[in-house]
Coordinates of C-alpha atoms in Angstrom, one line a residue:
X13 CA 93.2 8.4 91.2
X14 CA 94.4 10.5 94.0
X15 CA 92.1 11.4 96.9
X16 CA 94.0 14.5 97.6
X17 CA 91.8 17.7 97.3
X18 CA 93.3 21.1 96.3
X19 CA 94.0 23.1 99.3
X20 CA 91.9 26.3 99.8
X21 CA 93.9 29.5 99.1
X22 CA 95.0 31.5 102.0
X23 CA 93.1 34.8 102.5
X24 CA 96.2 36.8 101.4
X25 CA 96.5 34.8 98.2
X26 CA 92.8 35.1 97.5
X27 CA 92.9 38.9 98.0
X28 CA 95.9 39.1 95.7
X29 CA 94.1 37.1 92.9
X30 CA 90.9 39.3 93.2
X31 CA 93.0 42.5 93.0
X32 CA 94.8 41.2 89.9
X33 CA 91.5 40.2 88.2
X34 CA 90.1 43.7 88.9
X35 CA 93.1 45.4 87.4
X36 CA 92.9 43.2 84.3
X37 CA 89.1 43.7 83.8
X38 CA 88.2 45.9 80.9
X39 CA 86.8 49.3 81.6
X40 CA 83.3 50.0 80.7
X41 CA 82.6 53.3 79.0
X42 CA 80.3 54.8 76.4
X43 CA 76.7 56.0 76.4
X44 CA 75.4 52.9 77.9
X45 CA 77.8 52.8 80.8
X46 CA 76.6 54.0 84.2
X47 CA 79.0 56.0 86.3
X48 CA 79.5 55.1 89.8
X49 CA 77.6 57.4 92.2
X50 CA 79.7 60.0 93.9
X51 CA 78.9 60.5 97.5
X52 CA 79.1 63.9 99.2
X53 CA 82.5 64.7 100.4
X54 CA 84.3 62.5 97.8
X55 CA 87.0 63.9 95.6
X56 CA 85.7 64.9 92.2
X57 CA 82.2 65.7 93.3
X58 CA 80.9 68.8 91.6
X59 CA 80.2 71.5 94.2
X60 CA 77.3 73.9 93.3
X61 CA 78.3 77.5 93.5
X62 CA 76.4 79.3 96.3
X63 CA 73.6 81.6 95.2
X64 CA 74.6 85.3 95.0
X65 CA 73.6 87.1 98.1
X66 CA 71.3 90.2 97.7
X67 CA 72.0 93.5 99.5
X68 CA 69.6 95.8 101.2
X69 CA 69.8 98.1 98.1
X70 CA 68.7 95.2 95.9
X71 CA 65.8 94.4 98.1
X72 CA 64.8 98.1 98.1
X73 CA 65.0 98.2 94.3
X74 CA 62.4 95.3 94.1
X75 CA 60.2 97.0 96.7
X76 CA 60.2 100.2 94.7
X77 CA 59.2 98.3 91.6
X78 CA 56.3 96.7 93.5
X79 CA 55.1 100.1 94.7
X80 CA 55.1 101.3 91.1
X81 CA 53.1 98.3 90.1
X82 CA 50.5 99.1 92.7
X83 CA 50.3 102.7 91.4
X84 CA 49.9 101.3 87.8
X85 CA 47.1 99.0 88.8
X86 CA 49.1 95.8 88.1
X87 CA 49.0 94.6 91.7
X88 CA 46.3 94.8 94.4
X89 CA 47.1 95.6 98.0
X90 CA 46.9 91.9 99.1
X91 CA 49.4 90.8 96.4
X92 CA 51.6 93.8 97.2
X93 CA 51.7 92.9 100.9
X94 CA 52.6 89.3 100.2
X95 CA 55.4 90.2 97.8
X96 CA 56.6 93.0 100.1
X97 CA 57.1 90.5 103.0
X98 CA 58.8 88.0 100.6
X99 CA 61.1 90.7 99.3
X100 CA 62.4 91.8 102.8
X101 CA 62.8 88.1 103.8
X102 CA 64.8 87.2 100.6
X103 CA 68.5 86.6 101.0
X104 CA 69.5 85.8 97.4
X105 CA 68.8 87.1 93.9
X106 CA 67.1 83.8 93.1
X107 CA 64.5 84.6 95.8
X108 CA 64.0 88.2 94.6
X109 CA 63.7 87.5 90.9
X110 CA 60.2 85.7 90.9
X111 CA 58.7 88.7 92.8
X112 CA 58.9 90.9 89.6
X113 CA 59.0 88.3 86.9
X114 CA 55.5 89.0 85.7
X115 CA 55.9 92.8 85.7
X116 CA 57.0 94.8 82.7
X117 CA 60.7 95.8 82.4
X118 CA 61.8 99.3 83.4
X119 CA 64.1 101.1 81.0
X120 CA 64.8 98.0 78.9
X121 CA 66.2 96.1 81.8
X122 CA 64.6 93.4 84.0
X123 CA 62.7 95.0 86.9
X124 CA 63.9 92.4 89.4
X125 CA 67.4 92.0 90.9
X126 CA 70.3 93.5 89.0
X127 CA 72.4 91.4 86.7
X128 CA 76.1 91.2 87.4
X129 CA 78.3 92.9 84.8
X130 CA 79.8 90.6 82.2
X131 CA 83.1 90.7 80.4
X132 CA 83.9 94.0 78.9
X133 CA 81.4 95.9 81.1
X134 CA 82.4 98.3 83.8
X135 CA 82.4 96.6 87.2
X136 CA 82.0 99.4 89.8
X137 CA 82.5 98.7 93.5
X138 CA 79.2 100.3 94.3
X139 CA 79.0 99.3 98.0
X140 CA 82.2 101.3 98.5
X141 CA 80.8 104.3 96.6
X142 CA 77.4 104.7 98.4
X143 CA 77.3 106.6 101.7
X144 CA 78.7 109.8 103.2
X145 CA 77.9 113.5 103.0
X146 CA 77.2 115.3 99.7
X147 CA 80.0 117.5 98.3
X148 CA 77.5 120.2 97.2
X149 CA 73.8 120.4 96.8
X150 CA 73.3 123.2 94.3
X151 CA 74.8 124.4 91.1
X152 CA 73.6 127.6 89.3
X153 CA 74.6 129.1 86.0
X154 CA 73.3 132.5 84.9
X155 CA 74.8 133.5 81.5
X156 CA 77.7 131.2 82.5
X157 CA 78.3 127.6 83.3
X158 CA 79.0 125.1 86.0
X159 CA 80.6 121.7 86.1
X160 CA 80.8 118.8 88.6
X161 CA 83.0 115.9 87.5
X162 CA 85.6 113.5 88.8
X163 CA 85.5 112.2 92.4
X164 CA 82.6 114.0 94.2
X165 CA 79.7 112.9 96.3
X166 CA 76.2 113.4 95.0
X167 CA 73.7 114.2 97.8
X168 CA 70.3 112.7 98.2
X169 CA 68.8 115.9 96.6
X170 CA 70.7 118.0 94.1
X171 CA 69.4 121.2 92.4
X172 CA 70.8 122.4 89.1
X173 CA 69.7 125.7 87.5
X174 CA 70.8 127.0 84.1
X175 CA 69.5 130.4 82.8
X176 CA 71.1 131.5 79.5
X177 CA 73.9 129.1 80.5
X178 CA 74.9 125.5 80.7
X179 CA 75.9 122.9 83.2
X180 CA 77.7 119.6 83.2
X181 CA 77.1 116.9 85.9
X182 CA 79.4 113.9 85.4
X183 CA 78.5 111.0 87.7
X184 CA 80.9 108.3 86.3
X185 CA 83.5 108.7 89.1
X186 CA 81.2 110.1 91.7
X187 CA 80.1 108.6 95.0
X188 CA 76.5 108.7 96.2
X189 CA 75.2 109.7 99.7
X190 CA 72.3 107.3 99.2
X191 CA 71.3 104.4 97.0
X192 CA 68.7 106.7 95.3
X193 CA 69.5 110.4 94.5
X194 CA 67.2 113.0 92.9
X195 CA 68.5 115.6 90.6
X196 CA 66.1 118.5 90.0
X197 CA 67.0 120.5 86.9
X198 CA 65.7 123.9 85.9
X199 CA 66.8 124.9 82.4
X200 CA 65.5 128.2 80.9
X201 CA 67.1 129.1 77.6
X202 CA 69.9 127.0 78.7
X203 CA 71.0 123.3 78.9
X204 CA 72.1 120.8 81.5
X205 CA 74.0 117.6 80.6
X206 CA 74.1 114.6 83.0
X207 CA 76.5 111.7 82.3
X208 CA 76.0 108.4 84.1
X209 CA 78.0 105.1 83.7
X210 CA 76.5 102.0 82.3
X211 CA 74.6 99.8 84.8
X212 CA 73.0 102.6 86.7
X213 CA 69.3 102.9 86.8
X214 CA 68.0 106.2 85.5
X215 CA 64.4 107.5 85.9
X216 CA 63.6 110.6 83.9
X217 CA 60.5 112.6 85.1
X218 CA 61.1 116.1 83.9
X219 CA 58.6 118.3 82.0
X220 CA 59.6 120.3 78.9
X221 CA 57.7 123.3 77.5
X222 CA 59.3 124.2 74.2
X223 CA 62.2 122.2 75.6
X224 CA 62.9 118.6 76.4
X225 CA 64.3 116.0 78.8
X226 CA 66.2 113.6 76.6
X227 CA 67.9 110.3 77.6
X228 CA 70.5 108.9 75.2
X229 CA 72.4 105.6 75.4
X230 CA 71.5 102.2 76.6
X231 CA 72.2 101.8 80.4
X232 CA 72.6 98.0 79.8
X233 CA 72.0 95.4 82.6
X234 CA 71.8 96.9 86.0
X235 CA 74.8 96.2 88.1
X236 CA 74.4 94.8 91.6
X237 CA 74.1 97.5 94.2
X238 CA 74.2 100.3 91.6
X239 CA 72.5 103.6 92.5
X240 CA 69.2 104.9 91.1
X241 CA 69.3 108.4 89.6
X242 CA 66.0 110.2 89.4
X243 CA 66.1 113.3 87.1
X244 CA 63.2 115.7 87.4
X245 CA 62.5 119.4 86.9
X246 CA 61.4 121.8 84.2
X247 CA 62.9 122.9 80.9
X248 CA 61.6 125.9 78.9
X249 CA 63.3 126.9 75.7
X250 CA 66.1 124.7 76.9
X251 CA 66.9 121.1 77.5
X252 CA 68.2 118.5 79.9
X253 CA 70.2 115.6 78.4
X254 CA 71.0 112.4 80.2
X255 CA 73.8 110.4 78.6
X256 CA 75.0 106.9 79.3
X257 CA 78.8 106.7 78.7
X258 CA 81.6 104.7 80.1
X259 CA 84.9 106.2 81.2
X260 CA 87.6 106.6 78.6
X261 CA 89.8 104.0 80.4
X262 CA 86.9 101.5 80.2
X263 CA 86.5 102.0 76.5
X264 CA 90.2 101.5 75.9
X265 CA 90.2 98.2 77.8
X266 CA 87.5 96.8 75.7
X267 CA 88.7 94.3 73.0
X268 CA 88.6 95.8 69.5
X269 CA 87.2 93.9 66.6
X270 CA 89.7 93.1 63.8
X271 CA 88.7 94.5 60.5
X272 CA 88.1 91.9 57.8
X273 CA 90.1 92.3 54.7

């Protein structure tokens, strides 16, 4: 028998053998396999999308809903004050949403922060369309008619009068001097039609005597930063109609359903 003992492998040879054995080792996969933890900053780590930031208009929308809730008797002054402070301190929609989660929806849409428009919906650049001086503040039709459409700026207060006549206010391409505008309509034996794009909040408060204030169409989810249009006034033997309607170009861009044979 030989007394010679096997020599210890050099560090380089040992490292080479270990590397080869790792390369030949079978991979472990399947439901029972545990993935190696991914440390922050490593490639392949999923990065969470930052929360969508809320604007001043979004915070004001929530504050207005809270004020309505106080008037309706749903919140007492202590709760209102707490939520009011939280609303003005909020920076994201995720922080605004819980403040109105337990309040009834307004107009069929959540009363909290607006929901971003999805595929196929009109995506208006509202921050760019709010601000500036109003184009005109009054429209009168006496046995005649008036029309405001296209690119014009709606002032904070707009008065529309139709006596034995008719008027058409189209807000789909309009800008707004403020985030909330009030349109006061007086219709006597006449009619006034107001057209707004989807995603805009509409609040109808008019009074009809042998007449009516009629809102047609579903505004859909409120768009972030969209204005609020308050329609008020008086209609006697006449009517005021508020329609929700997209622009013709938006309807043409929507995908059409194929008819089944």
